[in-house]
């Protein structure tokens, strides 16, 4: 007999399988028998719960994508808070809202104080990220009293990420 043929016959012999089975611990034998029996009830319950959760998340993402409008960002800015004075500076709070269907990035805002049609003071800000339906708040700081001037707040631009 050739050595390769002898090794092949030995590896496939029942004698080898029996000797390996005798050397296994009881835990290993139980694990093998569990694998051949199928899944236990707790495993099936865990699988069902995980499958339900993954399916729900996928369904919500699809639903959100189909039902939300794909309108461009619609940005509005308001100044509805109390103007406060601290150490000779005037803080003008503002609130900006994205009412559109898409996210806006690099949102630029400007504020101007006008007296008799002339710009007395101005300021600019940039908001990095404003998703749909999101509201952010901030404040412009002026050295002149904005209550004695015309305050103009406006969004000057944005980018689509």
PDB file of C-alpha atoms in Angstrom:
ATOM      1  CA  UNK A   1       0.000   0.000   0.000  1.00  0.00           C
ATOM      2  CA  UNK A   2       1.184   3.491  -0.772  1.00  0.00           C
ATOM      3  CA  UNK A   3       1.617   5.812   2.219  1.00  0.00           C
ATOM      4  CA  UNK A   4      -0.891   8.363   0.877  1.00  0.00           C
ATOM      5  CA  UNK A   5      -3.568   5.752   0.362  1.00  0.00           C
ATOM      6  CA  UNK A   6      -2.974   4.299   3.830  1.00  0.00           C
ATOM      7  CA  UNK A   7      -3.288   7.781   5.408  1.00  0.00           C
ATOM      8  CA  UNK A   8      -6.514   8.442   3.495  1.00  0.00           C
ATOM      9  CA  UNK A   9      -8.029   5.164   4.606  1.00  0.00           C
ATOM     10  CA  UNK A  10      -6.959   5.773   8.189  1.00  0.00           C
ATOM     11  CA  UNK A  11      -8.459   9.296   8.257  1.00  0.00           C
ATOM     12  CA  UNK A  12     -11.801   7.992   7.020  1.00  0.00           C
ATOM     13  CA  UNK A  13     -11.889   4.930   9.227  1.00  0.00           C
ATOM     14  CA  UNK A  14     -14.474   4.378  11.890  1.00  0.00           C
ATOM     15  CA  UNK A  15     -11.668   3.481  14.278  1.00  0.00           C
ATOM     16  CA  UNK A  16     -10.304   7.061  14.147  1.00  0.00           C
ATOM     17  CA  UNK A  17     -13.739   8.597  14.619  1.00  0.00           C
ATOM     18  CA  UNK A  18     -14.383   6.406  17.662  1.00  0.00           C
ATOM     19  CA  UNK A  19     -11.035   7.280  19.254  1.00  0.00           C
ATOM     20  CA  UNK A  20     -11.660  11.021  18.798  1.00  0.00           C
ATOM     21  CA  UNK A  21     -15.146  10.664  20.270  1.00  0.00           C
ATOM     22  CA  UNK A  22     -13.720   8.908  23.359  1.00  0.00           C
ATOM     23  CA  UNK A  23     -11.273  11.754  23.978  1.00  0.00           C
ATOM     24  CA  UNK A  24     -13.947  14.461  23.907  1.00  0.00           C
ATOM     25  CA  UNK A  25     -15.108  15.933  27.189  1.00  0.00           C
ATOM     26  CA  UNK A  26     -18.808  15.707  28.106  1.00  0.00           C
ATOM     27  CA  UNK A  27     -19.234  19.461  27.408  1.00  0.00           C
ATOM     28  CA  UNK A  28     -17.886  19.043  23.872  1.00  0.00           C
ATOM     29  CA  UNK A  29     -20.167  16.085  23.246  1.00  0.00           C
ATOM     30  CA  UNK A  30     -23.182  18.075  24.512  1.00  0.00           C
ATOM     31  CA  UNK A  31     -22.252  21.031  22.299  1.00  0.00           C
ATOM     32  CA  UNK A  32     -22.046  18.751  19.269  1.00  0.00           C
ATOM     33  CA  UNK A  33     -25.369  17.145  20.048  1.00  0.00           C
ATOM     34  CA  UNK A  34     -26.965  20.602  20.511  1.00  0.00           C
ATOM     35  CA  UNK A  35     -25.717  21.642  17.078  1.00  0.00           C
ATOM     36  CA  UNK A  36     -27.267  18.627  15.489  1.00  0.00           C
ATOM     37  CA  UNK A  37     -30.591  19.091  17.296  1.00  0.00           C
ATOM     38  CA  UNK A  38     -31.201  22.627  15.994  1.00  0.00           C
ATOM     39  CA  UNK A  39     -31.821  25.905  17.772  1.00  0.00           C
ATOM     40  CA  UNK A  40     -33.305  26.220  21.228  1.00  0.00           C
ATOM     41  CA  UNK A  41     -36.403  28.286  22.011  1.00  0.00           C
ATOM     42  CA  UNK A  42     -34.429  31.220  23.530  1.00  0.00           C
ATOM     43  CA  UNK A  43     -32.248  31.343  20.411  1.00  0.00           C
ATOM     44  CA  UNK A  44     -35.311  31.465  18.158  1.00  0.00           C
ATOM     45  CA  UNK A  45     -36.890  34.184  20.348  1.00  0.00           C
ATOM     46  CA  UNK A  46     -33.707  36.268  20.227  1.00  0.00           C
ATOM     47  CA  UNK A  47     -33.497  35.819  16.471  1.00  0.00           C
ATOM     48  CA  UNK A  48     -37.152  36.858  16.040  1.00  0.00           C
ATOM     49  CA  UNK A  49     -36.708  39.991  18.171  1.00  0.00           C
ATOM     50  CA  UNK A  50     -33.523  41.000  16.327  1.00  0.00           C
ATOM     51  CA  UNK A  51     -35.176  40.386  12.962  1.00  0.00           C
ATOM     52  CA  UNK A  52     -38.175  42.491  14.009  1.00  0.00           C
ATOM     53  CA  UNK A  53     -35.966  45.387  15.169  1.00  0.00           C
ATOM     54  CA  UNK A  54     -33.831  45.392  12.015  1.00  0.00           C
ATOM     55  CA  UNK A  55     -36.940  45.187   9.839  1.00  0.00           C
ATOM     56  CA  UNK A  56     -38.557  48.070  11.726  1.00  0.00           C
ATOM     57  CA  UNK A  57     -35.498  50.313  11.293  1.00  0.00           C
ATOM     58  CA  UNK A  58     -35.284  49.526   7.586  1.00  0.00           C
ATOM     59  CA  UNK A  59     -39.011  50.159   7.187  1.00  0.00           C
ATOM     60  CA  UNK A  60     -38.825  53.515   8.968  1.00  0.00           C
ATOM     61  CA  UNK A  61     -35.905  54.658   6.834  1.00  0.00           C
ATOM     62  CA  UNK A  62     -37.790  53.736   3.654  1.00  0.00           C
ATOM     63  CA  UNK A  63     -40.996  55.384   4.922  1.00  0.00           C
ATOM     64  CA  UNK A  64     -39.116  58.562   5.856  1.00  0.00           C
ATOM     65  CA  UNK A  65     -37.458  58.704   2.449  1.00  0.00           C
ATOM     66  CA  UNK A  66     -40.754  58.270   0.606  1.00  0.00           C
ATOM     67  CA  UNK A  67     -42.916  60.640   2.661  1.00  0.00           C
ATOM     68  CA  UNK A  68     -40.582  63.567   3.359  1.00  0.00           C
ATOM     69  CA  UNK A  69     -40.533  66.333   0.788  1.00  0.00           C
ATOM     70  CA  UNK A  70     -37.351  66.807  -1.194  1.00  0.00           C
ATOM     71  CA  UNK A  71     -37.742  70.588  -1.116  1.00  0.00           C
ATOM     72  CA  UNK A  72     -34.602  72.672  -0.874  1.00  0.00           C
ATOM     73  CA  UNK A  73     -33.797  74.329   2.456  1.00  0.00           C
ATOM     74  CA  UNK A  74     -36.208  77.090   3.426  1.00  0.00           C
ATOM     75  CA  UNK A  75     -34.441  79.219   6.029  1.00  0.00           C
ATOM     76  CA  UNK A  76     -36.036  81.886   8.180  1.00  0.00           C
ATOM     77  CA  UNK A  77     -34.465  84.013  10.882  1.00  0.00           C
ATOM     78  CA  UNK A  78     -36.166  85.958  13.659  1.00  0.00           C
ATOM     79  CA  UNK A  79     -35.106  88.056  16.606  1.00  0.00           C
ATOM     80  CA  UNK A  80     -37.657  87.433  19.318  1.00  0.00           C
ATOM     81  CA  UNK A  81     -35.683  87.633  22.536  1.00  0.00           C
ATOM     82  CA  UNK A  82     -34.878  90.488  24.840  1.00  0.00           C
ATOM     83  CA  UNK A  83     -31.918  92.617  23.849  1.00  0.00           C
ATOM     84  CA  UNK A  84     -29.585  92.775  26.814  1.00  0.00           C
ATOM     85  CA  UNK A  85     -26.748  95.147  27.570  1.00  0.00           C
ATOM     86  CA  UNK A  86     -23.537  93.903  29.183  1.00  0.00           C
ATOM     87  CA  UNK A  87     -20.434  96.088  29.620  1.00  0.00           C
ATOM     88  CA  UNK A  88     -21.427  98.516  26.876  1.00  0.00           C
ATOM     89  CA  UNK A  89     -22.293  95.823  24.350  1.00  0.00           C
ATOM     90  CA  UNK A  90     -25.759  94.892  23.148  1.00  0.00           C
ATOM     91  CA  UNK A  91     -26.656  91.228  22.630  1.00  0.00           C
ATOM     92  CA  UNK A  92     -29.367  90.606  20.036  1.00  0.00           C
ATOM     93  CA  UNK A  93     -30.621  86.996  20.213  1.00  0.00           C
ATOM     94  CA  UNK A  94     -31.815  85.293  17.039  1.00  0.00           C
ATOM     95  CA  UNK A  95     -33.375  82.021  16.039  1.00  0.00           C
ATOM     96  CA  UNK A  96     -32.939  80.374  12.637  1.00  0.00           C
ATOM     97  CA  UNK A  97     -35.163  77.530  11.372  1.00  0.00           C
ATOM     98  CA  UNK A  98     -34.860  75.245   8.358  1.00  0.00           C
ATOM     99  CA  UNK A  99     -38.425  74.565   7.223  1.00  0.00           C
ATOM    100  CA  UNK A 100     -37.338  72.878   3.972  1.00  0.00           C
ATOM    101  CA  UNK A 101     -36.834  69.237   3.145  1.00  0.00           C
ATOM    102  CA  UNK A 102     -33.046  69.179   2.745  1.00  0.00           C
ATOM    103  CA  UNK A 103     -30.107  69.945   4.993  1.00  0.00           C
ATOM    104  CA  UNK A 104     -28.219  73.215   4.625  1.00  0.00           C
ATOM    105  CA  UNK A 105     -24.573  73.673   5.505  1.00  0.00           C
ATOM    106  CA  UNK A 106     -22.413  76.790   5.816  1.00  0.00           C
ATOM    107  CA  UNK A 107     -25.481  78.938   6.454  1.00  0.00           C
ATOM    108  CA  UNK A 108     -24.461  82.602   6.416  1.00  0.00           C
ATOM    109  CA  UNK A 109     -26.401  85.202   8.396  1.00  0.00           C
ATOM    110  CA  UNK A 110     -25.970  88.966   8.440  1.00  0.00           C
ATOM    111  CA  UNK A 111     -27.282  91.659  10.762  1.00  0.00           C
ATOM    112  CA  UNK A 112     -27.270  95.401  10.087  1.00  0.00           C
ATOM    113  CA  UNK A 113     -28.145  98.431  12.173  1.00  0.00           C
ATOM    114  CA  UNK A 114     -29.548 101.239  10.034  1.00  0.00           C
ATOM    115  CA  UNK A 115     -30.054 104.865  11.035  1.00  0.00           C
ATOM    116  CA  UNK A 116     -31.709 107.138   8.460  1.00  0.00           C
ATOM    117  CA  UNK A 117     -30.992 104.581   5.723  1.00  0.00           C
ATOM    118  CA  UNK A 118     -27.281 104.412   6.517  1.00  0.00           C
ATOM    119  CA  UNK A 119     -25.521 101.302   7.834  1.00  0.00           C
ATOM    120  CA  UNK A 120     -24.121 102.145  11.257  1.00  0.00           C
ATOM    121  CA  UNK A 121     -22.935  98.684  12.249  1.00  0.00           C
ATOM    122  CA  UNK A 122     -23.073  95.166  10.817  1.00  0.00           C
ATOM    123  CA  UNK A 123     -22.164  91.622  11.733  1.00  0.00           C
ATOM    124  CA  UNK A 124     -21.962  88.212  10.086  1.00  0.00           C
ATOM    125  CA  UNK A 125     -22.198  84.663  11.369  1.00  0.00           C
ATOM    126  CA  UNK A 126     -22.015  81.200   9.884  1.00  0.00           C
ATOM    127  CA  UNK A 127     -23.845  78.094  11.063  1.00  0.00           C
ATOM    128  CA  UNK A 128     -22.093  74.922   9.971  1.00  0.00           C
ATOM    129  CA  UNK A 129     -25.063  72.564   9.733  1.00  0.00           C
ATOM    130  CA  UNK A 130     -28.851  72.956   9.786  1.00  0.00           C
ATOM    131  CA  UNK A 131     -30.889  69.830   9.036  1.00  0.00           C
ATOM    132  CA  UNK A 132     -34.541  69.854   8.020  1.00  0.00           C
ATOM    133  CA  UNK A 133     -36.816  71.024  10.805  1.00  0.00           C
ATOM    134  CA  UNK A 134     -33.866  72.042  12.968  1.00  0.00           C
ATOM    135  CA  UNK A 135     -33.731  75.302  14.942  1.00  0.00           C
ATOM    136  CA  UNK A 136     -30.583  76.980  16.178  1.00  0.00           C
ATOM    137  CA  UNK A 137     -30.143  80.021  18.354  1.00  0.00           C
ATOM    138  CA  UNK A 138     -27.393  82.578  18.673  1.00  0.00           C
ATOM    139  CA  UNK A 139     -26.759  86.269  19.231  1.00  0.00           C
ATOM    140  CA  UNK A 140     -25.262  89.217  17.400  1.00  0.00           C
ATOM    141  CA  UNK A 141     -23.206  91.620  19.495  1.00  0.00           C
ATOM    142  CA  UNK A 142     -23.299  95.346  18.708  1.00  0.00           C
ATOM    143  CA  UNK A 143     -21.635  98.352  20.283  1.00  0.00           C
ATOM    144  CA  UNK A 144     -24.612 100.587  19.334  1.00  0.00           C
ATOM    145  CA  UNK A 145     -28.055 100.184  20.878  1.00  0.00           C
ATOM    146  CA  UNK A 146     -30.173  98.244  18.338  1.00  0.00           C
ATOM    147  CA  UNK A 147     -33.375  99.476  20.025  1.00  0.00           C
ATOM    148  CA  UNK A 148     -32.616 102.975  18.684  1.00  0.00           C
ATOM    149  CA  UNK A 149     -31.956 101.799  15.124  1.00  0.00           C
ATOM    150  CA  UNK A 150     -33.555  99.640  12.467  1.00  0.00           C
ATOM    151  CA  UNK A 151     -32.295  96.063  12.809  1.00  0.00           C
ATOM    152  CA  UNK A 152     -32.186  93.951   9.670  1.00  0.00           C
ATOM    153  CA  UNK A 153     -31.486  90.227  10.036  1.00  0.00           C
ATOM    154  CA  UNK A 154     -31.256  88.039   6.976  1.00  0.00           C
ATOM    155  CA  UNK A 155     -29.880  84.764   5.671  1.00  0.00           C
ATOM    156  CA  UNK A 156     -27.374  85.540   2.925  1.00  0.00           C
ATOM    157  CA  UNK A 157     -26.597  82.033   1.663  1.00  0.00           C
ATOM    158  CA  UNK A 158     -26.052  78.325   2.268  1.00  0.00           C
ATOM    159  CA  UNK A 159     -24.605  75.200   0.650  1.00  0.00           C
ATOM    160  CA  UNK A 160     -26.114  71.783   0.017  1.00  0.00           C
ATOM    161  CA  UNK A 161     -23.878  69.170   1.678  1.00  0.00           C
TER     162      UNK A 161
END
